[in-house]
Coordinates of C-alpha atoms in Angstrom, one line a residue:
T237 CA 100.5 134.1 125.4
L238 CA 96.7 132.5 125.4
P239 CA 93.8 134.3 127.5
A240 CA 93.5 132.9 130.2
Q241 CA 90.2 131.6 129.4
F242 CA 92.6 129.5 127.3
I243 CA 94.8 127.9 129.5
F244 CA 93.1 124.5 130.9
T245 CA 94.8 121.1 131.4
P246 CA 94.1 119.1 128.6
H247 CA 91.4 116.1 128.0
P248 CA 93.9 113.1 127.8
H249 CA 93.1 111.9 124.4
L250 CA 93.1 116.6 123.9
S251 CA 97.0 116.9 124.6
F252 CA 99.1 118.8 122.0
Q253 CA 102.1 116.3 120.7
V254 CA 105.7 118.5 122.3
P255 CA 107.0 120.4 119.3
S256 CA 110.4 119.2 117.8
T257 CA 111.5 122.8 117.0
Q258 CA 111.4 126.2 118.0
L259 CA 109.5 126.6 113.8
E260 CA 106.7 124.1 115.1
T261 CA 106.6 125.7 118.1
K262 CA 105.9 129.3 117.2
I263 CA 103.6 127.3 114.6
Q264 CA 100.9 125.7 116.9
V265 CA 100.6 128.8 119.7
S266 CA 100.3 131.1 115.8
T267 CA 97.8 128.5 115.0
L268 CA 95.8 128.5 118.8
Q269 CA 96.3 132.8 118.8
S270 CA 94.4 132.0 115.7
R271 CA 92.0 129.8 117.0
A272 CA 91.1 132.0 120.4
Q273 CA 90.8 135.2 118.7
S274 CA 87.9 133.4 116.0
I275 CA 86.3 132.8 119.6
R276 CA 86.7 135.4 121.4
A277 CA 85.5 138.2 118.8
S278 CA 82.2 135.3 118.4
P279 CA 80.9 135.2 122.5
S280 CA 77.3 134.5 121.1
N281 CA 79.6 131.3 119.1
N282 CA 81.8 130.3 121.8
K283 CA 80.8 127.0 123.1
K284 CA 79.8 125.3 119.3
Q285 CA 83.7 126.9 118.4
W286 CA 85.4 125.7 121.3
H287 CA 83.2 121.6 121.0
K288 CA 84.3 122.0 117.2
V289 CA 88.2 123.4 118.2
A290 CA 88.5 120.4 120.9
M291 CA 86.5 117.5 119.0
S292 CA 90.3 118.3 115.7
D293 CA 91.7 118.3 118.2
F294 CA 91.0 114.6 120.0
Q295 CA 90.7 113.0 116.3
V296 CA 94.4 114.4 115.5
D297 CA 95.3 113.2 118.4
I298 CA 93.7 109.6 117.3
L299 CA 94.1 109.2 113.7
L300 CA 97.8 110.2 113.8
S301 CA 98.8 107.3 117.1
L302 CA 98.7 105.1 112.7
I303 CA 102.4 107.1 112.5
Q304 CA 104.7 105.1 113.9
G305 CA 108.3 105.1 114.5
I306 CA 110.3 105.8 111.1
E307 CA 108.4 104.5 108.9
G308 CA 105.4 105.6 110.0
K309 CA 106.8 109.5 109.1
A310 CA 108.0 108.5 105.8
W311 CA 104.5 107.1 104.7
A312 CA 102.6 110.1 106.0
E313 CA 105.2 111.9 105.1
Q314 CA 103.4 110.7 101.3
I315 CA 100.5 111.8 101.7
E316 CA 97.8 114.2 101.5
G317 CA 97.3 115.7 105.7
W318 CA 97.8 113.6 109.4
S319 CA 100.5 116.2 110.0
K320 CA 99.9 118.2 113.4
R321 CA 99.8 121.4 111.7
D322 CA 96.8 120.4 109.2
L323 CA 93.8 120.4 112.3
E324 CA 90.8 119.8 109.2
V325 CA 91.2 116.4 109.9
C326 CA 88.0 116.0 106.6
T327 CA 90.1 117.1 104.3
W328 CA 92.7 114.3 104.7
E329 CA 94.1 112.0 102.5
G330 CA 92.0 109.0 103.4
I331 CA 89.8 110.6 105.3
A332 CA 85.5 110.6 105.0
C333 CA 83.6 112.5 107.8
D334 CA 79.9 113.2 108.3
T335 CA 78.0 115.0 105.7
T336 CA 76.1 117.0 108.3
D337 CA 78.3 118.4 111.1
Q338 CA 81.3 117.9 108.4
E339 CA 83.7 117.6 111.7
T340 CA 82.9 113.9 112.6
V341 CA 85.8 111.3 111.5
V342 CA 83.0 108.3 109.9
G343 CA 86.0 106.1 107.4
I344 CA 89.4 105.9 107.1
E345 CA 89.5 104.6 103.0
L346 CA 94.1 103.9 102.7
P347 CA 94.3 100.7 101.0
N348 CA 97.2 100.2 99.7
S349 CA 99.0 102.9 100.4
R350 CA 102.3 101.0 101.6
F351 CA 101.4 101.8 105.2
V352 CA 103.7 99.9 107.7
G353 CA 102.6 99.7 111.2
T354 CA 100.0 97.8 113.6
L355 CA 96.9 99.1 114.4
P356 CA 96.9 101.2 117.6
S357 CA 93.5 100.9 119.9
E358 CA 93.5 104.5 119.6
L359 CA 91.3 104.0 116.3
G360 CA 88.1 102.3 118.8
E361 CA 87.3 106.2 120.6
L362 CA 86.1 107.1 117.1
V363 CA 82.7 105.8 117.7
S364 CA 81.1 106.7 114.7
L365 CA 83.5 105.0 112.4
K366 CA 81.6 103.2 109.9
T367 CA 84.6 102.0 107.6
L368 CA 88.4 101.3 108.4
N369 CA 89.4 100.1 104.5
L370 CA 93.5 99.5 105.7
S371 CA 94.0 97.0 103.0
Q372 CA 96.6 95.5 100.8
N373 CA 99.7 97.7 103.3
L374 CA 101.9 95.9 105.9
I375 CA 99.8 95.4 108.9
E376 CA 101.4 92.7 111.7
G377 CA 100.0 92.9 115.6
T378 CA 96.8 91.6 116.4
I379 CA 93.3 93.6 115.6
P380 CA 92.5 95.6 118.5
P381 CA 89.2 94.4 121.4
A382 CA 88.4 98.5 120.7
I383 CA 88.3 98.2 117.2
A384 CA 86.4 95.6 117.0
A385 CA 84.0 96.5 119.8
L386 CA 83.3 100.7 117.1
P387 CA 79.2 100.3 118.0
H388 CA 78.5 101.7 113.9
L389 CA 81.3 99.8 111.9
E390 CA 80.0 99.0 109.0
K391 CA 82.8 97.9 106.9
F392 CA 85.5 96.6 108.1
N393 CA 88.7 95.8 105.2
L394 CA 91.8 94.6 106.6
N395 CA 92.7 91.8 103.7
Q396 CA 96.2 91.6 101.9
N397 CA 98.3 92.6 105.3
M398 CA 100.1 90.3 108.3
L399 CA 97.3 90.6 110.7
S400 CA 98.1 87.9 113.5
G401 CA 96.3 85.8 116.4
Y402 CA 92.4 85.1 117.3
L403 CA 89.7 87.1 115.2
P404 CA 87.3 89.0 117.3
L405 CA 84.0 89.7 118.0
F406 CA 82.9 92.6 116.3
N407 CA 79.7 94.7 118.2
S408 CA 78.5 96.1 115.6
P409 CA 74.8 95.8 114.8
V410 CA 75.3 96.8 111.6
L411 CA 78.3 94.8 110.2
L412 CA 77.4 94.3 106.6
E413 CA 81.4 93.7 105.1
L414 CA 84.0 91.6 107.1
T415 CA 87.4 90.8 104.9
V416 CA 90.2 89.6 106.3
A417 CA 91.4 87.3 103.9
D418 CA 95.1 86.7 103.1
N419 CA 96.6 87.0 106.8
L420 CA 97.9 84.9 109.7
L421 CA 94.2 85.0 111.9
F422 CA 93.0 81.4 113.1
G423 CA 90.7 80.8 115.5
S424 CA 86.9 79.4 115.5
L425 CA 83.5 81.5 114.5
P426 CA 81.1 81.3 117.4
S427 CA 78.2 79.8 117.1
T428 CA 75.8 82.9 117.3
F429 CA 78.2 84.4 114.7
G430 CA 75.6 84.8 112.3
D431 CA 72.5 86.1 115.0
R432 CA 75.0 88.6 115.6
H433 CA 75.2 89.9 112.5
E434 CA 72.2 89.3 110.6
R435 CA 72.3 92.4 108.4
L436 CA 76.1 91.4 107.6
E437 CA 76.0 90.8 103.4
W438 CA 80.4 89.6 103.3
L439 CA 82.6 87.3 104.7
D440 CA 85.7 86.4 102.9
L441 CA 87.9 85.5 105.7
S442 CA 90.2 82.8 103.9
G443 CA 93.8 82.8 103.6
N444 CA 94.1 82.7 107.2
S445 CA 94.8 79.4 109.7
M446 CA 90.8 79.2 110.8
Y447 CA 89.0 75.8 112.1
G448 CA 86.4 74.3 113.7
R449 CA 82.7 74.0 112.0
I450 CA 80.8 76.2 110.3
P451 CA 78.1 77.7 112.4
A452 CA 74.6 76.6 111.7
S453 CA 73.4 80.5 112.7
I454 CA 75.6 81.5 109.0
G455 CA 72.0 80.6 107.8
H456 CA 70.4 83.8 109.5
M457 CA 72.6 86.4 107.5
K458 CA 69.9 86.8 105.1
N459 CA 71.4 88.9 103.2
L460 CA 74.7 87.7 102.9
H461 CA 75.8 87.2 98.8
T462 CA 79.1 86.5 99.1
L463 CA 81.2 83.8 101.7
T464 CA 84.3 82.8 100.6
L465 CA 86.3 80.8 103.4
S466 CA 88.7 79.3 100.7
D467 CA 92.3 78.1 102.2
N468 CA 91.6 76.8 106.1
N469 CA 91.3 74.7 107.7
F470 CA 88.1 75.1 108.2
S471 CA 86.1 71.1 109.3
G472 CA 82.5 69.0 110.0
T473 CA 80.2 69.6 107.2
I474 CA 78.6 71.9 104.9
P475 CA 75.0 73.2 107.2
A476 CA 72.4 72.9 105.4
A477 CA 71.8 76.0 107.1
L478 CA 73.1 77.5 104.3
G479 CA 70.6 77.9 101.4
D480 CA 68.2 79.7 104.1
A481 CA 71.4 82.6 102.9
A482 CA 71.0 84.7 99.3
L483 CA 74.2 83.4 98.7
N484 CA 75.5 84.2 94.9
Y485 CA 78.5 83.4 95.8
L486 CA 80.1 80.4 97.6
Y487 CA 84.0 79.9 98.7
M488 CA 84.4 76.4 100.6
D489 CA 87.6 75.2 98.5
H490 CA 91.1 74.0 100.7
N491 CA 89.2 73.0 103.8
D492 CA 88.5 69.9 105.1
F493 CA 84.5 69.4 105.3
V494 CA 83.2 66.1 104.2
G495 CA 80.0 64.5 104.5
V496 CA 78.1 65.3 101.7
I497 CA 76.4 69.0 99.6
P498 CA 73.4 69.6 101.4
P499 CA 70.5 69.7 99.4
E500 CA 68.7 72.1 101.1
L501 CA 72.2 74.5 99.3
L502 CA 70.4 74.1 95.6
K503 CA 67.1 74.4 95.7
P504 CA 65.5 76.3 92.9
D505 CA 64.8 79.4 93.8
S506 CA 68.9 79.1 94.0
Q507 CA 70.6 82.6 92.9
L508 CA 74.4 81.1 93.2
M509 CA 76.2 81.6 90.4
E510 CA 79.0 80.0 92.0
V511 CA 80.1 77.2 93.7
W512 CA 83.7 75.9 95.0
L513 CA 84.5 73.0 97.0
Q514 CA 87.4 71.5 95.9
H515 CA 89.8 70.1 97.8
N516 CA 87.9 68.8 100.5
Y517 CA 87.2 65.5 102.0
L518 CA 83.3 65.5 100.6
S519 CA 81.8 62.6 99.4
G520 CA 78.5 60.7 98.6
S521 CA 77.4 61.8 95.3
I522 CA 77.1 65.0 93.3
P523 CA 73.5 66.0 93.1
A524 CA 71.6 66.4 89.7
A525 CA 69.3 69.2 91.7
I526 CA 72.5 71.7 89.9
G527 CA 71.2 71.3 87.2
S528 CA 67.9 73.6 88.2
L529 CA 70.1 76.3 88.7
D530 CA 69.7 79.6 86.1
E531 CA 72.5 80.9 87.3
I532 CA 75.1 79.2 88.4
Y533 CA 78.0 78.7 85.9
D534 CA 80.6 77.9 88.0
F535 CA 81.3 74.6 89.9
Y536 CA 84.2 72.6 90.6
I537 CA 84.3 69.9 93.2
D538 CA 87.6 68.3 91.8
G539 CA 90.3 67.0 95.1
N540 CA 87.4 65.3 97.0
K541 CA 86.0 61.5 97.7
F542 CA 82.7 61.5 95.4
T543 CA 81.7 58.7 93.8
G544 CA 79.2 57.5 91.3
T545 CA 79.1 59.6 87.6
V546 CA 78.8 63.5 87.0
P547 CA 74.6 63.6 86.1
E548 CA 74.6 64.6 82.2
D549 CA 71.5 66.9 83.1
I550 CA 74.3 69.3 84.3
C551 CA 76.9 68.2 81.1
T552 CA 76.5 71.4 79.6
E553 CA 78.7 74.2 77.3
N554 CA 77.7 76.6 79.7
L555 CA 78.6 75.1 83.4
N556 CA 82.6 75.2 84.0
Q557 CA 83.3 76.5 80.1
D558 CA 86.0 78.2 80.5
F559 CA 88.5 75.2 80.6
F560 CA 86.9 74.8 76.7
E561 CA 88.2 78.2 75.9
S562 CA 91.8 76.8 74.9
A563 CA 90.3 73.3 73.4
G564 CA 89.4 74.9 70.5
D565 CA 85.9 73.9 68.4
N566 CA 85.5 70.0 68.8
E567 CA 82.6 68.5 68.4
D568 CA 83.6 66.0 70.9
H569 CA 84.2 67.5 74.0
D570 CA 82.5 66.0 76.7
F571 CA 81.4 69.0 79.0
C572 CA 81.4 66.0 81.9
D573 CA 84.7 65.9 82.4
A574 CA 84.5 70.6 82.8
I575 CA 82.2 68.4 85.9
S576 CA 85.3 66.5 86.7
C577 CA 87.8 63.3 85.6
A578 CA 85.4 60.0 85.6
A579 CA 86.3 57.4 88.3
G580 CA 89.7 55.8 86.5
E581 CA 90.9 58.9 85.3
F582 CA 92.9 61.8 86.7
S583 CA 94.7 64.9 85.6
F584 CA 96.5 67.3 86.8
D585 CA 93.5 69.6 88.3
G586 CA 90.8 67.1 88.4
L587 CA 89.1 68.1 85.5
Y588 CA 90.1 67.8 81.9
P589 CA 91.7 67.2 80.2
C590 CA 91.5 64.1 81.6
D591 CA 93.8 60.9 81.4
E592 CA 93.4 57.0 81.9
C593 CA 95.2 55.3 85.6
E594 CA 98.3 53.5 84.5
E595 CA 98.7 50.5 85.2
G596 CA 98.4 48.9 89.0
T597 CA 96.9 52.0 90.3
T598 CA 93.2 53.6 90.5
S599 CA 90.9 56.0 91.8
P600 CA 86.9 55.3 93.0
Y601 CA 86.7 59.0 92.4
L602 CA 85.4 61.7 90.3
G603 CA 87.9 64.8 89.9
Q604 CA 90.9 62.2 90.7
V605 CA 94.3 64.9 91.3
G606 CA 97.7 64.9 90.0
E607 CA 98.0 60.5 89.6
C608 CA 96.4 57.7 90.3
L609 CA 97.4 56.0 94.0
D610 CA 98.9 52.4 93.5
K611 CA 97.7 50.1 95.6
S612 CA 100.7 48.3 95.5
Q613 CA 100.9 48.1 99.3
D614 CA 104.7 47.7 100.0
V615 CA 104.3 51.7 98.7
I616 CA 101.8 52.3 101.6
L617 CA 103.2 51.2 104.1
N618 CA 106.3 53.3 103.0
L619 CA 104.2 56.6 102.3
I620 CA 102.5 55.9 105.5
Y621 CA 105.8 56.4 107.3
E622 CA 107.2 59.2 105.2
K623 CA 104.2 61.5 105.3
T624 CA 103.6 60.9 109.4
K625 CA 107.6 61.5 110.1
G626 CA 108.4 58.1 109.9
T627 CA 112.1 59.1 110.9
D628 CA 110.9 60.9 114.2
W629 CA 109.6 57.4 115.7
N630 CA 109.3 55.8 118.9
G631 CA 109.8 52.5 120.6
A632 CA 112.1 50.3 121.8
A633 CA 112.9 48.7 118.5
I634 CA 111.7 50.1 115.2
Q635 CA 111.9 47.7 112.8
G636 CA 112.0 47.5 109.0
W637 CA 110.4 51.1 108.3
G638 CA 111.9 53.2 105.4
T639 CA 112.8 50.1 104.2
Y640 CA 111.7 47.7 100.8
T641 CA 112.0 44.8 102.8
D642 CA 109.3 41.9 103.5
P643 CA 106.8 44.3 105.3
C644 CA 105.9 41.1 107.2
G645 CA 109.4 41.3 109.9
W646 CA 108.4 44.8 110.0
T647 CA 107.4 47.0 114.0
G648 CA 102.9 46.7 113.9
V649 CA 102.8 45.5 111.3
T650 CA 101.0 42.1 110.9
C651 CA 100.4 39.3 107.4
D652 CA 98.6 36.3 107.2
G653 CA 99.9 33.5 105.6
H654 CA 99.7 34.7 102.2
G655 CA 102.1 37.5 102.8
N656 CA 98.9 40.5 103.6
V657 CA 98.8 42.8 105.8
V658 CA 96.2 42.0 108.5
A659 CA 96.7 44.6 111.0
L660 CA 99.2 47.7 111.7
E661 CA 99.2 48.7 115.2
L662 CA 101.2 51.8 116.0
S663 CA 100.1 52.6 119.0
G664 CA 101.9 55.9 120.8
M665 CA 104.9 56.1 118.1
N666 CA 105.1 59.8 118.3
L667 CA 103.4 58.8 113.8
Q668 CA 102.6 63.2 113.1
G669 CA 100.9 64.0 110.6
K670 CA 97.8 63.6 108.9
I671 CA 95.9 60.1 108.3
P672 CA 97.2 59.0 105.9
E673 CA 94.3 58.7 103.1
E674 CA 96.0 55.0 101.3
I675 CA 96.1 53.3 104.3
G676 CA 92.3 52.9 102.9
F677 CA 94.0 50.2 100.1
L678 CA 95.1 48.4 101.7
D679 CA 93.0 45.4 100.3
Y680 CA 92.7 42.5 104.1
L681 CA 93.7 45.3 106.8
T682 CA 91.0 44.4 109.3
T683 CA 92.9 45.2 112.1
L684 CA 93.8 49.8 112.6
D685 CA 95.5 50.9 115.7
L686 CA 97.0 54.6 115.4
S687 CA 95.7 55.1 119.3
D688 CA 98.5 58.0 121.0
N689 CA 99.8 60.0 119.3
R690 CA 100.4 63.3 117.1
L691 CA 97.7 62.8 114.3
F692 CA 95.7 65.9 113.3
G693 CA 93.4 67.1 110.5
V694 CA 90.4 64.6 110.1
I695 CA 90.2 61.0 110.1
P696 CA 89.9 59.7 106.7
S697 CA 86.9 58.7 104.7
D698 CA 88.6 56.8 102.8
L699 CA 89.3 54.4 105.4
R700 CA 86.0 52.5 103.9
W701 CA 87.2 50.4 101.5
A702 CA 89.2 48.5 103.7
P703 CA 88.0 45.3 105.4
L704 CA 87.9 46.6 109.2
T705 CA 86.9 45.1 112.1
K706 CA 88.4 46.8 114.9
L707 CA 89.9 51.0 114.7
D708 CA 91.4 53.2 116.5
V709 CA 92.1 57.3 116.2
S710 CA 92.0 57.2 120.1
G711 CA 94.4 60.0 121.8
N712 CA 94.9 61.8 118.8
K713 CA 93.7 65.6 117.9
L714 CA 91.3 64.9 115.4
A715 CA 89.4 67.4 114.1
G716 CA 85.3 67.8 113.0
V717 CA 83.3 64.9 112.8
V718 CA 84.1 61.5 111.6
A719 CA 82.8 61.7 107.5
P720 CA 79.3 60.5 106.9
M721 CA 80.4 57.5 104.0
L722 CA 82.6 55.9 107.0
C723 CA 80.0 57.0 109.9
L724 CA 77.3 54.0 107.3
K725 CA 80.4 50.6 107.0
G726 CA 79.4 48.6 109.0
G727 CA 81.4 46.0 111.0
I728 CA 83.7 48.4 112.6
N729 CA 84.1 48.1 115.8
K730 CA 80.9 46.9 116.2
N731 CA 79.6 48.8 114.2
G732 CA 76.1 48.7 112.2
Q733 CA 74.7 45.4 114.9
S734 CA 71.7 45.6 115.1
G735 CA 70.8 48.1 112.5
D736 CA 72.8 50.2 114.4
F737 CA 74.6 52.5 112.2
N738 CA 76.3 55.1 114.7
C739 CA 80.0 57.7 114.2
D740 CA 80.4 57.3 117.4
H741 CA 81.3 53.5 117.2
I742 CA 84.4 54.9 114.1
A743 CA 85.3 58.1 117.6
C744 CA 83.7 59.6 120.4
G745 CA 82.9 62.6 118.2
V746 CA 83.6 66.7 119.6
G747 CA 82.4 67.1 123.0
T748 CA 82.1 63.7 124.3
Y749 CA 84.6 60.7 125.6
S750 CA 84.4 57.4 126.5
E751 CA 87.6 55.2 127.9
T752 CA 88.6 53.9 125.0
G753 CA 88.0 56.7 122.9
Y754 CA 85.0 55.3 121.2
A755 CA 81.8 53.5 121.1
L756 CA 81.2 50.3 121.6
K757 CA 77.5 50.1 122.2
V758 CA 74.6 53.4 122.2
G759 CA 75.9 55.7 125.6
D760 CA 79.5 55.0 126.6
C761 CA 81.2 57.8 124.2
M762 CA 79.9 60.6 127.3
R763 CA 79.1 64.2 127.2
C764 CA 81.7 66.4 127.9
E765 CA 82.1 70.3 127.1
T766 CA 86.0 70.7 127.0
A767 CA 86.7 67.1 125.2
K768 CA 87.3 69.0 121.9
Y769 CA 88.8 65.9 119.3
L770 CA 87.9 63.4 118.2
G771 CA 88.6 60.2 120.2
Q772 CA 89.1 61.2 123.5
K773 CA 89.6 59.9 126.3
T774 CA 89.2 62.0 128.5
C775 CA 87.2 64.8 129.8
G776 CA 89.8 67.3 129.9
P777 CA 92.4 68.9 126.7
V778 CA 95.2 66.2 125.6
D779 CA 97.6 68.3 126.5
E780 CA 97.6 68.8 130.6
N781 CA 99.3 72.4 129.4
E782 CA 97.6 72.9 126.3
Q783 CA 96.0 77.0 126.3
T784 CA 92.0 76.9 125.2
D785 CA 91.5 77.1 121.1
S786 CA 89.7 80.5 121.0
P787 CA 88.5 83.2 123.4
W788 CA 84.8 82.8 121.9
Q789 CA 84.5 79.6 123.2
D790 CA 86.7 79.3 126.3
M791 CA 85.7 80.7 129.7
P792 CA 87.2 81.1 132.9
S793 CA 87.9 77.7 134.7
V794 CA 86.4 78.1 138.4
P795 CA 89.0 77.8 140.6
H796 CA 89.2 74.8 142.7
I797 CA 88.6 74.7 146.0
T798 CA 89.8 72.5 148.7
T799 CA 87.0 70.8 150.3
G800 CA 86.7 68.2 153.5
D801 CA 86.1 64.7 154.0
D802 CA 83.5 64.4 153.3
G803 CA 83.6 66.2 149.8
D804 CA 81.1 69.2 151.0
L805 CA 82.6 72.9 152.4
T806 CA 81.4 73.7 156.0
S807 CA 78.9 76.8 156.8
G808 CA 82.1 78.1 158.8
E809 CA 84.6 77.6 155.6
I810 CA 81.6 78.8 153.7
A811 CA 81.7 82.0 155.9
G812 CA 85.4 82.6 156.4
I813 CA 85.4 82.7 151.9
F814 CA 82.8 84.9 151.2
F815 CA 84.2 87.9 153.9
G816 CA 87.8 87.6 152.4
V817 CA 86.8 88.0 149.3
L818 CA 84.5 91.2 150.2
F819 CA 87.3 92.8 152.4
V820 CA 89.3 92.5 149.3
A821 CA 86.5 93.5 146.8
L822 CA 86.1 96.8 149.5
S823 CA 90.2 98.0 149.7
L824 CA 90.4 98.1 146.4
F825 CA 87.6 99.3 145.8
G826 CA 87.6 102.1 148.3
S827 CA 92.0 102.8 147.0
V828 CA 90.4 103.2 143.4
V829 CA 87.9 106.1 145.1
V830 CA 90.2 107.9 146.9
F831 CA 93.3 108.4 143.6
V832 CA 90.3 109.0 140.7
R833 CA 89.3 111.5 143.5
N834 CA 92.0 112.9 144.1
K835 CA 93.1 112.9 140.1
G836 CA 90.5 114.5 139.3
N837 CA 90.7 117.5 141.7
D838 CA 94.3 118.5 140.3
K839 CA 92.6 118.4 136.8
D840 CA 89.3 119.9 137.4
A841 CA 90.5 122.4 139.7
E842 CA 92.2 124.4 136.2
L843 CA 88.9 124.5 134.6
T844 CA 86.0 127.0 133.5
P845 CA 82.8 125.7 134.3
E846 CA 82.4 126.7 130.8
E847 CA 85.2 123.6 129.8
K848 CA 83.9 121.7 131.6
E849 CA 80.7 121.4 129.8
S850 CA 82.2 121.8 127.0
M851 CA 84.2 118.9 127.8
T852 CA 81.2 116.7 129.4
Q853 CA 79.3 117.2 125.0
I854 CA 83.1 115.8 123.7
N855 CA 82.9 113.2 126.6
P856 CA 79.8 112.3 128.4
D857 CA 81.0 110.1 130.5
V858 CA 83.3 112.3 131.9
E859 CA 82.0 113.9 135.9
F860 CA 83.3 116.2 137.7
T861 CA 82.9 117.6 141.2

């Protein structure tokens, strides 16, 4: 048996795993006896040795919380250490310890190790942890807030797992690398993200379901050299503040960004080497300033809404040269095709090799992907039906849609005397999906009403091509901002009258609302903090039971209190509420104090003063009475 001075009720984080066999029991007892004898043999080092033993047990229990179920046990058997039989955690595979004390765990690096399980919140108790790399495994569940709260975390890499839920706020002010690519995470970035992580050098959120706008505070991260946001649902415009970061690699492809490429991003002293913006909804022209960037070698913009031509200054063999590697030596190479196909052309990728649009089709854009647009109104109407799940539309009697009959008799379709579609009024018919961009190529369309449906995504800038005078997309779940090119379209809902070109005429922006969902005059769209979609007609969530999008953005609402007839609380009501809340709070506090004191007395009674002092060194928050 152990000497009396080593018999104690352990701290909750120092508990020993119950042995499953008699052999394991003998091994653990033998180990404890030898460690106890070693400590007794050196009385002057008792305190230091006791601290080391306790610290070792503390870290062992936390690390072994990663081992979960049958798969976890099988995983642990394949790697070195990771067992109660080996208490020297600094020798375990994938574990790094502080080089000074050689006992404090500061790193867990086990990428592609076939780990299966979840992230235990206990890892958040390794407060000195600087590196956590469990990429390319099969980790499910959420990222525990306790891990995100680690105060000294520098590198967090959970790429290529199956993590879900919101991306939490990370508390570490020294975070250098945050990579969670190819998971199932969602949510948006808070406006203060860049201010919280000014030292960040590498941010990779690609391959998730993140959404919302990119905060301008990202420009405050002066050391950021790699920003990867590819394959998400981010929307809004590209922040001009990105030009303030020290970016070398910028990947924002396959999102829902609108607007132009900000000139601030292409300053002469920029160190950009790769810029991927393909497959968004960006518009305007391609800036010639690209040609002044000395370091850039990849610049992809296909699959957007750019118009005009590719500036000749950027059509060089050094930009996107990989597209000509398989073409052989040919002096007739059009290096502009390596940037994007010209208007009226298309290709599989939107750039070299390019083909001309077939007869009856068109493309006003650079970098047209897949095929050109068919301008036949019958084809466009049927595409609208297919892309918005027409078989699920509702209404008194849906007629014509889904057929190739005369569209002038279809539900919600109005034609002029020549059979040209001039109005589409499909309000409240359960249209689902994104607004089809093909609508903008109905050459005679003046009225478009898609209000009160289940549409999401962005308002396509393609609508600028139609001669619209009335547009209503209110009452949907449209995100981001109105495309700037559409805001410059005169005539829509009185846009441009008296020189007033305003996006609110298209749809009230996020954070505002009006009775119609858009503005006919300045000031119609009123402030509303809970309006999170474009074109809202009420101040509040679109659905009554809808949950908030992100714990970063929405705080708990103030409980509703019914007032008197005049709308004000009386002094008696205020006093009643105050003393009622005070009484409940004091009652709960008293119960907790009694419970904690009783529990503390039971456990602390078995600890010697020396042991209590050692415990406080391990956990300074522990108090003894």
